[in-house]
Every structure is written in C-alpha cells, then in structure tokens.
Amino acid sequence: MYFCCRRDRLEKDFAELAQFGSLENGGFTRVAYSLEDLAARGWLQEKMEDAGLQVVVDAVGNIRGQRPGQEDLPPVMLGSHLDTVPEGGNYDGSVGILAALEIIRVLNDREQVTKRPIEVVNFSAEESSRFGVATIGSKALTGKLDLKTLKSLTDSDGFTLYDTLRESGYHPENIQYSSLSRENVHAFLELHIEQGPVLEEKECPIGLVSSIAAPTRFNVVISGRSDHSGNTPMAMRKDALVGASELVLGVENIATEAAGKDTVATVGYLKVSPGVMNVVPGRVELGIDIRDISCSDKNKAVKAVTELMTQIAAKRGLDISWKKLCDDTPVELSKRIMTSLETVAKQNNMSFIKMPSGAGHDAMNMASITDVGMIFVPSVGGVSHNIKEYSRMEDICIGAKLLLDATVRLAEE
Ligand SMILES: [Zn+2]
C-alpha cells in the first residue's frame, strides 16, 4: 500500500489546534508565551511524542523532536510556529508545523527509515506582537540572542522576555547552550501560507521562495508641547501630531518613490498624548517598519527616513528621538534546495512559481547556518494576520506532499 499525507489526519489536527485561543469572531489569539500559546505547545509536544519523536525543549521553549535516521548525521529540519498575532488566524505558522508532523506519521506508516534523521521544530515567538522583535525562537537557535537581550526586551506590561520565559517553565539562563551551527543541520525546510494575493491571482498552488525580505524597525518618540487648543496661535505651536503626520506621509513617499522597487514601509501605530479634543498634542509615539529583499535598497530607505525625522524636528521645533528595534538582513535562499524543490514539484506535476517573500520567517534565521528552502501555499483573498485568514485544505495537502518528497530526498543525501 502507498502511504501519503492524509487529509483527514491534517483536518483533525487543525480542528484540535483550534481549541487554543479561538475567539468568538472566528479569529485566534495565541500570543507568544500566553496561556493559549503554552497550551497549544503542550498539545503539540504530546502529538510529536505520539508520532515517536524524541522531543527536547530548549531555553526559549523551542520544541524540537527528532526521528532517527540510519546514520548519525546532521538532520533535515522542518519547522514553523504556532504563536499568532492578536486576532489572527489558525494557518499562519500552523500549516508548517502540522504538515511537518504529518510527514513524520507518513514515514512511520511506510516504516521508512531515511539515511539522515528528520527533526521537527516549533519555534517560539515568531510574531513580534508581544516583545517588538520577531522570530525569537529561531534567533536563539542560530545564536543571535544572548542573555542580555532576553533581559532587555519587554512587553507592554513591562515583563521582560527573561522573566516571561522563567514563568513559562523554561530556562533562559541556558540560552548559550541552545544554539546550533553549520555542522549540526543538513538543511531546513519551511512550509507556510503566502500571506499575500499572488498565488491566488495566478491560480497556482505552490510558491517556491527565492528570497526573504527583512525589516528594519524604529520606535519613534516625537515631543512637542501640549497647549490649549483655543488660546495657542497656529504659529506658536509645537504640535507633535502634525509632525507625526508629515512623517507618516514622508515614509509612504520614500517607499513609493525614493527607495527600491520592492521597498515597503509602514507606520503601524500612533499613540497620541494626551489625546483629547481641546489640547494640542504634545507627544506622539509611533512605529516604522521598513522592508526590502535588497539590503542596499533597504538601507537607502532607512537613511532617507532618519534624515526626514531630523528635518521635521528642525522645521517644527520638535524633539524627535528614535530607537532601532531591529535591523535584519534580507536573505537569498539556497539555490541547491530550490533546484531540489523544483525537481520534486515537476515529478508530482505540481505547477509552481518562484517568488520573494515580503514577510519575515524563521527560515531567514536558519539560512545563516544551513541551506534553506521555503514553500508557500495560497492564502484565500491574500488575507493574513486577520481573523479571516484562511487556506484551503486541498492546497495545504499539495504543499505537504511537496514538503514530504523534498524532505525524503534531502534526508537520503
Ligand atoms: Zn508565520
């Protein structure tokens, strides 16, 4: 009998995972290290153990489960994440984890032992919603996080990442023992939803990711002076919100006109103080997110944005200070793995396109220590980070089949 990925098993997994963090409006909130996220991890760990994986949990809570190979060689790793943004969906990240789990079960059904071990990893805190920094788990696994950073990152309630990890039952003090290097991993594959409209538009079930854009992010504080909105003449104001408004439009203009063709930039939040009708706003805090697949184009945009902030401050007599929250490097994924994925897709008569990823993923960190491939499946309506996020099970199954065959191929190398 020929064993392949089973749709019924995958559907059951998605339904079970949906217990954790589901909202009345149809969305999901499993913010990193929240009770919902921790419960989902517990569920996953049990599933991984049921599938026979040897599971270890590292200092930041990454759940790693290995299926031994015939030889004691570096494994092929498959991974993604279970955490979500607030009011997100049940597909971003989960697709890659549940498909990886299904692949292990298919190999068990086949009683197939690959030459290399295969490892499934659920990365912690992929979404930046809580600590302002994305892909915390894969950063830790690739040696990009240290104890000092764990103690300096805080959430909006003032909890440090370090304390959050301790409270979640992990051992952040062991962070230095949680990283892998090039000789520990043979290859890494991630299956993920596209989170954009391109595949649906092209009626194509598979996207093979050639490169991943990376963000540079700023938290900006604009300080002016709060004044009476009736008694302060226009020429004598230091209105932080009009300065912020000029910055918002300027950021849009820089991304559209001045930087590269793929540059995108967003001001995602504005907090206006005191935020009342009859007071000239004295303080605005805002967040700028700039992304590109080209490092030089991104740097160009970053330079233009910082120059703009200096100009606005001088022109309007405001004080503008900013803190760089992250400055990640865009990555080109492995050509060798791309060739492998293309070969496997053709063998399966799957149509595919090659495309860049505008969103960051754990795969980009893994690319610093191993050869990485990434597969996209369509997002209905291009919608993600939204309660309406949805991917069709038939598309997920096509992606899982590609991931299965590509994994086996790499695990026999
Ligand atoms: Zn994701």
CSV table of C-alpha atoms and ligand atoms in Angstrom, one decimal:
chain,number,residue,atom,x,y,z
A,1,MET,CA,0.0,0.0,0.0
A,2,TYR,CA,1.2,3.5,-0.9
A,3,PHE,CA,1.2,5.9,2.1
A,4,CYS,CA,1.0,9.6,1.6
A,5,CYS,CA,-0.1,12.7,3.6
A,6,ARG,CA,-3.6,12.1,4.9
A,7,ARG,CA,-6.1,15.0,4.6
A,8,ASP,CA,-8.3,13.5,7.3
A,9,ARG,CA,-5.4,13.5,9.8
A,10,LEU,CA,-4.4,17.0,8.9
A,11,GLU,CA,-8.0,18.3,9.2
A,12,LYS,CA,-8.3,16.7,12.7
A,13,ASP,CA,-5.0,18.4,13.8
A,14,PHE,CA,-6.3,21.8,12.6
A,15,ALA,CA,-9.6,21.2,14.4
A,16,GLU,CA,-7.8,20.2,17.6
A,17,LEU,CA,-5.4,23.1,17.5
A,18,ALA,CA,-8.4,25.4,17.1
A,19,GLN,CA,-9.3,24.8,20.7
A,20,PHE,CA,-6.4,27.0,21.7
A,21,GLY,CA,-7.0,30.8,21.6
A,22,SER,CA,-10.1,30.7,19.4
A,23,LEU,CA,-12.3,33.9,19.5
A,24,GLU,CA,-16.0,34.4,19.2
A,25,ASN,CA,-15.4,36.5,16.0
A,26,GLY,CA,-13.8,33.4,14.3
A,27,GLY,CA,-10.2,34.6,14.8
A,28,PHE,CA,-7.4,33.3,17.0
A,29,THR,CA,-5.1,34.9,19.6
A,30,ARG,CA,-2.2,32.8,20.7
A,31,VAL,CA,0.3,35.5,21.5
A,32,ALA,CA,3.8,34.3,22.4
A,33,TYR,CA,4.1,32.6,25.8
A,34,SER,CA,0.4,33.4,26.6
A,35,LEU,CA,-1.6,30.7,28.4
A,36,GLU,CA,-3.2,29.8,25.0
A,37,ASP,CA,0.2,29.6,23.3
A,38,LEU,CA,1.6,27.4,26.1
A,39,ALA,CA,-1.5,25.1,26.0
A,40,ALA,CA,-1.1,24.7,22.2
A,41,ARG,CA,2.6,23.9,22.7
A,42,GLY,CA,1.7,21.2,25.3
A,43,TRP,CA,-0.8,19.7,22.8
A,44,LEU,CA,1.8,19.7,20.1
A,45,GLN,CA,4.5,18.2,22.2
A,46,GLU,CA,2.2,15.3,23.0
A,47,LYS,CA,1.4,14.8,19.3
A,48,MET,CA,5.1,14.8,18.5
A,49,GLU,CA,5.8,12.2,21.2
A,50,ASP,CA,2.9,10.1,19.9
A,51,ALA,CA,4.5,10.2,16.5
A,52,GLY,CA,7.6,8.7,18.1
A,53,LEU,CA,9.8,11.8,18.0
A,54,GLN,CA,12.4,12.3,20.7
A,55,VAL,CA,11.5,15.7,22.0
A,56,VAL,CA,13.6,18.3,23.7
A,57,VAL,CA,12.6,21.8,24.7
A,58,ASP,CA,15.3,24.5,24.7
A,59,ALA,CA,16.0,27.6,26.8
A,60,VAL,CA,13.4,29.8,24.9
A,61,GLY,CA,10.8,27.0,24.6
A,62,ASN,CA,11.6,25.8,21.0
A,63,ILE,CA,10.1,22.3,20.8
A,64,ARG,CA,12.5,20.0,18.8
A,65,GLY,CA,11.6,16.5,18.0
A,66,GLN,CA,13.9,14.1,16.1
A,67,ARG,CA,13.2,11.0,14.1
A,68,PRO,CA,16.4,9.0,14.0
A,69,GLY,CA,17.9,8.1,10.6
A,70,GLN,CA,20.0,5.1,9.6
A,71,GLU,CA,23.1,7.1,10.2
A,72,ASP,CA,24.1,9.5,12.9
A,73,LEU,CA,24.3,12.5,10.5
A,74,PRO,CA,23.1,16.1,10.8
A,75,PRO,CA,19.3,16.1,10.3
A,76,VAL,CA,17.0,17.7,7.8
A,77,MET,CA,14.9,20.1,9.9
A,78,LEU,CA,11.3,21.1,9.2
A,79,GLY,CA,9.8,23.9,11.2
A,80,SER,CA,7.5,26.9,11.7
A,81,HIS,CA,5.5,28.3,14.6
A,82,LEU,CA,2.2,28.0,16.5
A,83,ASP,CA,2.0,31.5,18.0
A,84,THR,CA,-0.3,34.1,16.3
A,85,VAL,CA,-0.7,37.9,16.3
A,86,PRO,CA,-3.7,39.1,18.4
A,87,GLU,CA,-6.8,38.4,16.4
A,88,GLY,CA,-5.0,36.4,13.8
A,89,GLY,CA,-5.9,33.1,12.1
A,90,ASN,CA,-5.2,29.4,12.5
A,91,TYR,CA,-3.0,28.9,9.5
A,92,ASP,CA,0.0,31.3,9.7
A,93,GLY,CA,2.8,29.1,11.1
A,94,SER,CA,0.5,26.2,12.0
A,95,VAL,CA,0.4,24.9,8.4
A,96,GLY,CA,4.2,24.3,8.5
A,97,ILE,CA,4.1,22.6,11.9
A,98,LEU,CA,1.1,20.4,11.3
A,99,ALA,CA,2.4,19.4,7.8
A,100,ALA,CA,5.8,18.5,9.3
A,101,LEU,CA,4.1,16.4,11.9
A,102,GLU,CA,2.1,14.6,9.2
A,103,ILE,CA,5.3,13.9,7.3
A,104,ILE,CA,6.7,12.0,10.3
A,105,ARG,CA,3.5,10.0,10.6
A,106,VAL,CA,3.6,9.1,6.8
A,107,LEU,CA,7.1,7.9,7.2
A,108,ASN,CA,6.0,5.8,10.2
A,109,ASP,CA,3.1,4.4,8.1
A,110,ARG,CA,5.6,3.4,5.5
A,111,GLU,CA,8.1,2.1,8.1
A,112,GLN,CA,10.6,4.1,6.1
A,113,VAL,CA,13.9,4.9,7.8
A,114,THR,CA,15.7,7.7,6.0
A,115,LYS,CA,19.5,7.9,5.9
A,116,ARG,CA,19.6,11.2,7.9
A,117,PRO,CA,17.5,12.0,10.9
A,118,ILE,CA,14.5,14.3,10.4
A,119,GLU,CA,13.8,16.9,13.0
A,120,VAL,CA,10.5,18.9,13.5
A,121,VAL,CA,10.9,22.2,15.3
A,122,ASN,CA,8.2,24.5,16.7
A,123,PHE,CA,9.9,27.9,17.0
A,124,SER,CA,8.8,30.1,19.9
A,125,ALA,CA,7.5,33.7,19.5
A,126,GLU,CA,7.8,34.1,15.7
A,127,GLU,CA,5.4,37.0,15.8
A,128,SER,CA,6.7,40.3,17.1
A,129,SER,CA,3.4,41.4,18.6
A,130,ARG,CA,4.5,40.9,22.2
A,131,PHE,CA,8.2,41.9,22.5
A,132,GLY,CA,8.6,44.0,19.4
A,133,VAL,CA,11.1,41.5,18.0
A,134,ALA,CA,10.1,38.7,15.6
A,135,THR,CA,11.4,35.1,15.3
A,136,ILE,CA,12.8,34.9,18.8
A,137,GLY,CA,12.9,31.1,18.7
A,138,SER,CA,14.9,30.8,15.5
A,139,LYS,CA,17.2,33.7,16.5
A,140,ALA,CA,18.0,31.8,19.7
A,141,LEU,CA,18.6,28.5,17.8
A,142,THR,CA,21.0,30.2,15.4
A,143,GLY,CA,23.0,32.1,18.1
A,144,LYS,CA,21.5,35.5,17.5
A,145,LEU,CA,20.2,36.1,21.1
A,146,ASP,CA,22.0,36.4,24.3
A,147,LEU,CA,21.1,36.6,28.0
A,148,LYS,CA,21.4,40.4,28.0
A,149,THR,CA,18.9,40.8,25.2
A,150,LEU,CA,16.5,38.4,26.9
A,151,LYS,CA,16.6,40.7,30.0
A,152,SER,CA,16.3,43.9,28.0
A,153,LEU,CA,13.2,43.0,25.8
A,154,THR,CA,9.9,43.9,27.5
A,155,ASP,CA,6.3,43.6,26.6
A,156,SER,CA,3.7,46.4,27.0
A,157,ASP,CA,3.1,45.3,30.6
A,158,GLY,CA,6.7,45.7,31.4
A,159,PHE,CA,7.5,42.0,31.7
A,160,THR,CA,10.9,41.1,30.4
A,161,LEU,CA,11.3,38.2,28.0
A,162,TYR,CA,13.6,36.6,30.5
A,163,ASP,CA,11.0,36.7,33.3
A,164,THR,CA,8.3,35.5,30.9
A,165,LEU,CA,10.4,32.5,29.9
A,166,ARG,CA,11.1,31.6,33.6
A,167,GLU,CA,7.4,31.9,34.3
A,168,SER,CA,6.6,29.7,31.4
A,169,GLY,CA,8.8,27.0,32.9
A,170,TYR,CA,11.8,27.4,30.6
A,171,HIS,CA,15.4,28.0,31.4
A,172,PRO,CA,16.6,31.2,29.7
A,173,GLU,CA,19.8,31.2,31.7
A,174,ASN,CA,20.8,28.3,29.4
A,175,ILE,CA,20.5,30.4,26.2
A,176,GLN,CA,24.1,29.8,25.2
A,177,TYR,CA,23.5,26.0,25.0
A,178,SER,CA,20.5,26.4,22.7
A,179,SER,CA,22.2,27.4,19.5
A,180,LEU,CA,23.2,25.2,16.6
A,181,SER,CA,25.9,25.8,14.0
A,182,ARG,CA,26.5,24.7,10.4
A,183,GLU,CA,27.8,21.2,11.2
A,184,ASN,CA,24.6,20.5,13.2
A,185,VAL,CA,22.0,20.8,10.4
A,186,HIS,CA,21.9,19.4,6.9
A,187,ALA,CA,19.1,21.5,5.5
A,188,PHE,CA,15.9,23.4,6.7
A,189,LEU,CA,12.5,23.5,5.0
A,190,GLU,CA,9.5,25.6,6.0
A,191,LEU,CA,6.0,25.3,4.5
A,192,HIS,CA,4.0,28.5,5.1
A,193,ILE,CA,0.9,30.3,3.9
A,194,GLU,CA,1.8,33.0,1.4
A,195,GLN,CA,0.0,35.8,3.4
A,196,GLY,CA,-0.4,37.7,0.1
A,197,PRO,CA,-2.5,37.6,-3.1
A,198,VAL,CA,0.0,36.4,-5.7
A,199,LEU,CA,-0.6,32.7,-5.8
A,200,GLU,CA,-4.4,33.0,-5.8
A,201,GLU,CA,-4.2,35.7,-8.5
A,202,LYS,CA,-2.0,33.3,-10.7
A,203,GLU,CA,-4.2,30.3,-9.8
A,204,CYS,CA,-1.0,28.5,-8.7
A,205,PRO,CA,-1.0,26.1,-5.7
A,206,ILE,CA,2.7,26.4,-4.9
A,207,GLY,CA,5.2,29.3,-4.5
A,208,LEU,CA,8.9,28.5,-4.1
A,209,VAL,CA,10.5,31.2,-2.2
A,210,SER,CA,13.7,32.7,-3.7
A,211,SER,CA,14.5,35.3,-1.1
A,212,ILE,CA,13.1,36.8,2.1
A,213,ALA,CA,12.7,40.5,2.8
A,214,ALA,CA,13.7,41.6,6.2
A,215,PRO,CA,12.6,44.6,8.3
A,216,THR,CA,14.3,47.5,9.9
A,217,ARG,CA,12.1,48.9,12.7
A,218,PHE,CA,12.0,52.1,14.6
A,219,ASN,CA,10.1,53.1,17.7
A,220,VAL,CA,9.9,56.9,17.4
A,221,VAL,CA,9.0,59.5,20.1
A,222,ILE,CA,8.0,62.9,18.9
A,223,SER,CA,7.9,65.5,21.7
A,224,GLY,CA,6.4,68.9,21.3
A,225,ARG,CA,4.3,70.9,23.8
A,226,SER,CA,0.8,70.3,24.9
A,227,ASP,CA,-1.1,73.6,24.8
A,228,HIS,CA,-4.7,75.0,25.0
A,229,SER,CA,-6.3,74.4,21.6
A,230,GLY,CA,-8.1,77.7,21.8
A,231,ASN,CA,-5.6,80.1,23.1
A,232,THR,CA,-2.4,79.0,21.2
A,233,PRO,CA,-2.0,80.7,17.8
A,234,MET,CA,-1.1,78.4,15.0
A,235,ALA,CA,2.4,79.9,14.6
A,236,MET,CA,3.3,79.3,18.2
A,237,ARG,CA,2.5,75.6,18.5
A,238,LYS,CA,4.7,72.6,18.8
A,239,ASP,CA,2.2,70.1,17.7
A,240,ALA,CA,3.7,66.6,17.8
A,241,LEU,CA,0.8,65.1,15.8
A,242,VAL,CA,1.3,67.3,12.8
A,243,GLY,CA,5.0,66.4,12.9
A,244,ALA,CA,4.0,62.7,13.0
A,245,SER,CA,1.6,63.2,10.2
A,246,GLU,CA,4.3,64.7,8.0
A,247,LEU,CA,6.5,61.7,8.9
A,248,VAL,CA,3.7,59.2,8.0
A,249,LEU,CA,3.2,60.6,4.6
A,250,GLY,CA,7.0,61.0,4.1
A,251,VAL,CA,7.6,57.3,4.9
A,252,GLU,CA,5.0,56.4,2.3
A,253,ASN,CA,6.6,58.6,-0.2
A,254,ILE,CA,10.1,57.3,0.5
A,255,ALA,CA,8.9,53.7,0.0
A,256,THR,CA,6.9,54.6,-3.2
A,257,GLU,CA,9.3,57.0,-4.9
A,258,ALA,CA,12.7,57.2,-3.4
A,259,ALA,CA,13.9,53.7,-2.4
A,260,GLY,CA,14.0,50.4,-4.5
A,261,LYS,CA,11.1,48.8,-6.5
A,262,ASP,CA,10.4,46.3,-3.8
A,263,THR,CA,10.7,48.6,-0.8
A,264,VAL,CA,7.6,48.7,1.5
A,265,ALA,CA,7.3,50.9,4.6
A,266,THR,CA,4.6,51.2,7.2
A,267,VAL,CA,3.8,53.3,10.2
A,268,GLY,CA,1.8,50.7,12.1
A,269,TYR,CA,0.8,52.6,15.2
A,270,LEU,CA,0.5,56.1,16.6
A,271,LYS,CA,-0.1,56.8,20.3
A,272,VAL,CA,-1.1,60.4,20.7
A,273,SER,CA,-0.8,62.1,24.1
A,274,PRO,CA,-2.8,63.5,25.8
A,275,GLY,CA,-5.2,62.5,23.0
A,276,VAL,CA,-8.1,64.8,23.8
A,277,MET,CA,-10.1,67.2,21.7
A,278,ASN,CA,-9.1,70.5,23.2
A,279,VAL,CA,-5.3,70.0,23.7
A,280,VAL,CA,-2.6,70.5,21.1
A,281,PRO,CA,-0.9,67.0,21.1
A,282,GLY,CA,2.4,67.2,23.0
A,283,ARG,CA,3.7,63.8,22.4
A,284,VAL,CA,3.4,61.0,19.8
A,285,GLU,CA,4.9,57.6,19.8
A,286,LEU,CA,4.9,55.7,16.6
A,287,GLY,CA,6.4,52.6,14.9
A,288,ILE,CA,8.0,52.4,11.5
A,289,ASP,CA,8.6,49.1,9.7
A,290,ILE,CA,10.7,49.2,6.5
A,291,ARG,CA,11.3,46.1,4.4
A,292,ASP,CA,13.1,45.0,1.3
A,293,ILE,CA,14.6,41.9,-0.3
A,294,SER,CA,17.6,44.1,-1.2
A,295,CYS,CA,19.9,45.2,1.6
A,296,SER,CA,21.1,48.3,-0.2
A,297,ASP,CA,17.7,49.5,-1.2
A,298,LYS,CA,16.5,49.0,2.4
A,299,ASN,CA,19.5,50.9,3.7
A,300,LYS,CA,18.7,53.7,1.3
A,301,ALA,CA,15.1,53.9,2.7
A,302,VAL,CA,16.3,53.8,6.3
A,303,LYS,CA,18.7,56.7,5.6
A,304,ALA,CA,16.0,58.7,4.0
A,305,VAL,CA,13.6,58.1,6.9
A,306,THR,CA,16.1,59.2,9.5
A,307,GLU,CA,17.0,62.3,7.5
A,308,LEU,CA,13.4,63.1,7.2
A,309,MET,CA,12.9,62.8,11.0
A,310,THR,CA,15.8,65.2,11.5
A,311,GLN,CA,14.3,67.7,9.0
A,312,ILE,CA,10.8,67.6,10.6
A,313,ALA,CA,12.3,68.1,14.0
A,314,ALA,CA,14.2,71.2,12.9
A,315,LYS,CA,11.4,72.7,10.9
A,316,ARG,CA,8.7,72.3,13.6
A,317,GLY,CA,10.8,72.8,16.7
A,318,LEU,CA,10.0,69.3,17.9
A,319,ASP,CA,12.3,66.8,19.6
A,320,ILE,CA,12.3,63.5,17.7
A,321,SER,CA,14.2,60.6,19.1
A,322,TRP,CA,14.2,57.0,17.8
A,323,LYS,CA,15.3,53.6,18.8
A,324,LYS,CA,16.2,51.0,16.2
A,325,LEU,CA,14.3,47.8,17.4
A,326,CYS,CA,15.8,45.6,14.7
A,327,ASP,CA,17.8,45.7,11.6
A,328,ASP,CA,17.6,42.3,10.0
A,329,THR,CA,19.4,41.3,6.8
A,330,PRO,CA,17.3,40.2,3.8
A,331,VAL,CA,18.3,36.7,2.7
A,332,GLU,CA,18.7,34.8,-0.5
A,333,LEU,CA,17.6,31.2,0.0
A,334,SER,CA,19.6,28.2,-1.2
A,335,LYS,CA,19.8,27.6,-5.0
A,336,ARG,CA,20.6,24.0,-4.3
A,337,ILE,CA,17.4,23.4,-2.3
A,338,MET,CA,15.4,25.5,-4.9
A,339,THR,CA,16.6,23.0,-7.6
A,340,SER,CA,15.6,20.1,-5.4
A,341,LEU,CA,12.1,21.6,-4.8
A,342,GLU,CA,11.6,22.3,-8.5
A,343,THR,CA,12.6,18.7,-9.4
A,344,VAL,CA,10.2,17.3,-6.8
A,345,ALA,CA,7.4,19.6,-7.9
A,346,LYS,CA,7.8,18.6,-11.6
A,347,GLN,CA,7.8,14.9,-10.7
A,348,ASN,CA,4.5,15.5,-9.0
A,349,ASN,CA,3.1,17.6,-11.9
A,350,MET,CA,2.6,20.5,-9.5
A,351,SER,CA,2.6,23.9,-11.1
A,352,PHE,CA,4.6,26.5,-9.2
A,353,ILE,CA,6.1,29.9,-9.4
A,354,LYS,CA,9.3,31.3,-7.9
A,355,MET,CA,8.7,34.4,-5.7
A,356,PRO,CA,10.2,36.5,-3.0
A,357,SER,CA,8.7,36.7,0.5
A,358,GLY,CA,7.8,40.1,1.8
A,359,ALA,CA,7.2,38.8,5.3
A,360,GLY,CA,10.0,37.6,7.6
A,361,HIS,CA,10.1,34.0,8.6
A,362,ASP,CA,12.1,31.7,10.9
A,363,ALA,CA,13.6,30.3,7.6
A,364,MET,CA,15.7,33.6,7.3
A,365,ASN,CA,17.5,33.0,10.5
A,366,MET,CA,18.1,29.3,9.7
A,367,ALA,CA,19.7,30.5,6.4
A,368,SER,CA,22.7,31.7,8.5
A,369,ILE,CA,23.5,28.1,9.5
A,370,THR,CA,22.2,25.9,6.7
A,371,ASP,CA,20.7,25.5,3.3
A,372,VAL,CA,17.1,26.7,3.4
A,373,GLY,CA,14.1,26.1,1.2
A,374,MET,CA,10.6,27.6,1.7
A,375,ILE,CA,7.3,26.6,0.2
A,376,PHE,CA,4.2,28.9,0.0
A,377,VAL,CA,0.6,27.7,-0.3
A,378,PRO,CA,-2.2,30.2,-1.2
A,379,SER,CA,-3.9,32.5,1.3
A,380,VAL,CA,-7.6,32.9,0.3
A,381,GLY,CA,-8.0,36.6,-0.7
A,382,GLY,CA,-4.4,37.2,0.2
A,383,VAL,CA,-5.5,37.8,3.8
A,384,SER,CA,-3.4,37.0,6.8
A,385,HIS,CA,-2.8,38.5,10.3
A,386,ASN,CA,-6.5,38.8,10.3
A,387,ILE,CA,-9.4,36.8,11.7
A,388,LYS,CA,-10.4,36.0,8.0
A,389,GLU,CA,-7.1,34.3,7.3
A,390,TYR,CA,-7.8,31.0,5.5
A,391,SER,CA,-6.0,28.5,3.4
A,392,ARG,CA,-7.8,25.6,1.6
A,393,MET,CA,-7.1,22.1,2.8
A,394,GLU,CA,-6.5,20.9,-0.8
A,395,ASP,CA,-3.8,23.5,-1.2
A,396,ILE,CA,-2.2,22.6,2.2
A,397,CYS,CA,-2.2,18.9,1.2
A,398,ILE,CA,-0.4,19.8,-2.1
A,399,GLY,CA,2.2,21.8,-0.1
A,400,ALA,CA,2.6,19.0,2.4
A,401,LYS,CA,3.1,16.4,-0.4
A,402,LEU,CA,5.9,18.6,-1.8
A,403,LEU,CA,7.4,19.0,1.6
A,404,LEU,CA,7.3,15.2,2.2
A,405,ASP,CA,9.0,14.3,-1.1
A,406,ALA,CA,11.6,17.1,-0.7
A,407,THR,CA,12.3,16.1,2.9
A,408,VAL,CA,12.9,12.4,1.9
A,409,ARG,CA,15.1,13.5,-1.0
A,410,LEU,CA,17.3,15.7,1.3
A,411,ALA,CA,17.3,13.1,4.0
A,412,GLU,CA,18.8,10.5,1.6
A,413,GLU,CA,21.7,12.8,0.7
B,1,ZN,ZN,4.3,32.9,10.2
